[in-house]
Amino acid sequence: ATQIPATGFLRLPQILKLFPISKSAWWKGCAIGRYPKPLKLGPRTTVWCAEDIKAFIENAGKKGEAMTDLLHTFHDVLG
């Protein structure tokens, strides 16, 4: 399992190990505000704050919405 550092940044491959969805589904979720916002560090470097990803996982778990969010994302992407 991918460990989430207490602080720092995660790249997309690390995120996708935590969430079993496609790149396009993750990006769509970020674009519509379902998932944490990315940070651009350069023209070809995008990261997410580890704290934001941890908070998202904790909040989704508390609300029991992790699977619901994933299903909504699949629905949005697949139309």
XYZ file of C-alpha atoms in Angstrom, residues 43-78:
36
model
C 4.738 23.118 -16.958
C 4.870 19.316 -16.657
C 4.756 18.842 -12.878
C 1.500 18.611 -10.965
C 1.208 17.535 -7.330
C -1.355 17.273 -4.553
C -0.721 18.218 -0.915
C -0.421 15.092 1.193
C -2.493 16.800 3.889
C -5.337 17.404 1.403
C -5.352 13.769 0.277
C -5.331 12.515 3.886
C -8.178 14.862 4.810
C -10.175 13.751 1.769
C -9.783 10.079 2.692
C -10.676 10.723 6.344
C -13.718 12.839 5.465
C -14.948 10.366 2.862
C -14.562 7.534 5.367
C -16.430 9.399 8.089
C -19.287 10.214 5.768
C -19.279 6.818 4.105
C -19.082 8.547 0.736
C -15.878 7.123 -0.717
C -17.654 4.536 -2.860
C -20.478 6.921 -3.717
C -17.965 9.524 -4.911
C -16.192 6.941 -7.037
C -19.477 5.801 -8.580
C -20.474 9.400 -9.333
C -17.122 9.983 -10.992
C -17.510 6.861 -13.140
C -20.993 8.006 -14.098
C -19.751 11.513 -14.977
C -16.865 10.204 -17.067
C -18.820 7.466 -18.834
